[in-house]
Amino acid sequence: MSSPIASTRFSVLDRSRTREGRTDAEALRDTVALARELETLGYHRVWVSEHHGVPGVAGSAPTVLAAAVAGATRTIRVGTGGVMLPNHQPLVVAEQFGVLESLFPGRIDMGLGRSVGFTGGVRKALGRDKGDAEDFEAQLGELLGWFRGTSPTGVHARPAEGLSVPPFVLAMGEGAAIAARAGLPMVIGDLRNREKMQRGIDHYRAHFRPSAWASEPYVVVSGTVAVAATPEEARRLLVPEAWSMAYSRTHGTFPPLPPAERVEALTMTAKERGFYESGLAGHIAGTEEQVADELETVLKETGAQEVLVTTSTYDRSALLDSYRRLARLW
């Protein structure tokens, strides 16, 4: 067992991806069931995501789903990866996490992102536009202020005020600089672009300002990790998501995950094939030994304290087997 892996926390972000022929309700129940399994396997935390108007994702209300996950588990940390702060009023977000922390004390994480709706239609429905992402840093400060009781409004967030819910910044674009200035833990991906990821980590560490929330930098690297008995089986785990990404790039909508065998039988256009092959490349995938070697390299390069695994695939049994095999490494 390699020491970097043994001293690293491993966690999971499950996006509640829908599957062809299955309902949104099944996808949400799958996330809750997976969380129970991850707890028994010793994973540190399980997070859920926020997407709006996406056919391939059922997870649209992360704090609601986090409550269901926390209620179905006992010890694993539960949180969001993340709540997209530009979509919400900071007071409401503080109240929601205050309720979660009150019900499940010491187990809740507050992962926060700066993305707005994926399409113009979704942004219009949310009453937001792309420019709202530029206000993220101010919104973040306001949100943290509700927990500290420092709002200039004279209003107090109940039951959030006085509670300590660990905040994390999802570092996309400017996120690393914002996390450093705020003195917060940072989640950064993806593993397919190691140079860009390393630049973000280096900037974060160089500019980190200690805060009441974190005295020193804390780096979580995120991305797809697929482990199977053979390299070929591990690659097949990547196929459904790679095709859904390729389809979204060529058709403008992100569909439910198809079975790998259906994708492999498709006749693709040159453009689709290019996006598809690109979607299969760069992930950490292979046998336990291959994945251990690759993870050790990543951890030595980045100095990350935690890995957040974001794998999605059609075959939930194969996905659980992958998480079991990964857990054996530490």
mmCIF file of N, CA and C in Angstrom, residues 91 141-157 161:
data_model
loop_
_atom_site.group_PDB
_atom_site.id
_atom_site.type_symbol
_atom_site.label_atom_id
_atom_site.label_comp_id
_atom_site.label_asym_id
_atom_site.label_seq_id
_atom_site.Cartn_x
_atom_site.Cartn_y
_atom_site.Cartn_z
ATOM 1 N N LEU A 91 -29.106 34.103 2.391
ATOM 2 C CA LEU A 91 -29.850 33.840 3.622
ATOM 3 C C LEU A 91 -30.554 32.492 3.562
ATOM 4 N N GLY A 141 -19.220 35.787 0.947
ATOM 5 C CA GLY A 141 -18.993 36.535 2.178
ATOM 6 C C GLY A 141 -20.283 36.754 2.950
ATOM 7 N N GLU A 142 -21.356 37.066 2.219
ATOM 8 C CA GLU A 142 -22.647 37.263 2.870
ATOM 9 C C GLU A 142 -23.124 35.970 3.519
ATOM 10 N N LEU A 143 -22.994 34.857 2.803
ATOM 11 C CA LEU A 143 -23.436 33.567 3.328
ATOM 12 C C LEU A 143 -22.694 33.228 4.619
ATOM 13 N N LEU A 144 -21.370 33.358 4.609
ATOM 14 C CA LEU A 144 -20.599 33.033 5.809
ATOM 15 C C LEU A 144 -20.961 33.972 6.954
ATOM 16 N N GLY A 145 -21.310 35.217 6.618
ATOM 17 C CA GLY A 145 -21.714 36.175 7.635
ATOM 18 C C GLY A 145 -22.973 35.778 8.374
ATOM 19 N N TRP A 146 -23.879 35.087 7.691
ATOM 20 C CA TRP A 146 -25.109 34.637 8.359
ATOM 21 C C TRP A 146 -24.791 33.642 9.474
ATOM 22 N N PHE A 147 -23.756 32.809 9.270
ATOM 23 C CA PHE A 147 -23.375 31.858 10.312
ATOM 24 C C PHE A 147 -22.668 32.554 11.479
ATOM 25 N N ARG A 148 -21.991 33.661 11.196
ATOM 26 C CA ARG A 148 -21.249 34.377 12.237
ATOM 27 C C ARG A 148 -22.096 35.431 12.933
ATOM 28 N N GLY A 149 -23.291 35.704 12.390
ATOM 29 C CA GLY A 149 -24.149 36.715 12.990
ATOM 30 C C GLY A 149 -23.694 38.132 12.712
ATOM 31 N N THR A 150 -23.055 38.349 11.551
ATOM 32 C CA THR A 150 -22.485 39.662 11.246
ATOM 33 C C THR A 150 -23.224 40.402 10.140
ATOM 34 N N SER A 151 -24.436 39.970 9.805
ATOM 35 C CA SER A 151 -25.171 40.650 8.741
ATOM 36 C C SER A 151 -25.510 42.081 9.150
ATOM 37 N N PRO A 152 -25.231 43.044 8.265
ATOM 38 C CA PRO A 152 -25.567 44.441 8.582
ATOM 39 C C PRO A 152 -27.068 44.707 8.566
ATOM 40 N N THR A 153 -27.865 43.726 8.151
ATOM 41 C CA THR A 153 -29.313 43.935 8.056
ATOM 42 C C THR A 153 -29.998 43.943 9.420
ATOM 43 N N GLY A 154 -29.323 43.392 10.414
ATOM 44 C CA GLY A 154 -29.956 43.228 11.712
ATOM 45 C C GLY A 154 -30.792 41.963 11.807
ATOM 46 N N VAL A 155 -30.892 41.245 10.685
ATOM 47 C CA VAL A 155 -31.627 39.977 10.645
ATOM 48 C C VAL A 155 -30.703 38.850 11.110
ATOM 49 N N HIS A 156 -31.278 37.856 11.736
ATOM 50 C CA HIS A 156 -30.497 36.699 12.185
ATOM 51 C C HIS A 156 -31.010 35.437 11.507
ATOM 52 N N ALA A 157 -30.095 34.644 10.983
ATOM 53 C CA ALA A 157 -30.455 33.407 10.268
ATOM 54 C C ALA A 157 -30.699 32.297 11.275
ATOM 55 N N GLU A 161 -27.215 30.686 12.578
ATOM 56 C CA GLU A 161 -26.289 31.529 13.330
ATOM 57 C C GLU A 161 -25.683 30.779 14.514
#
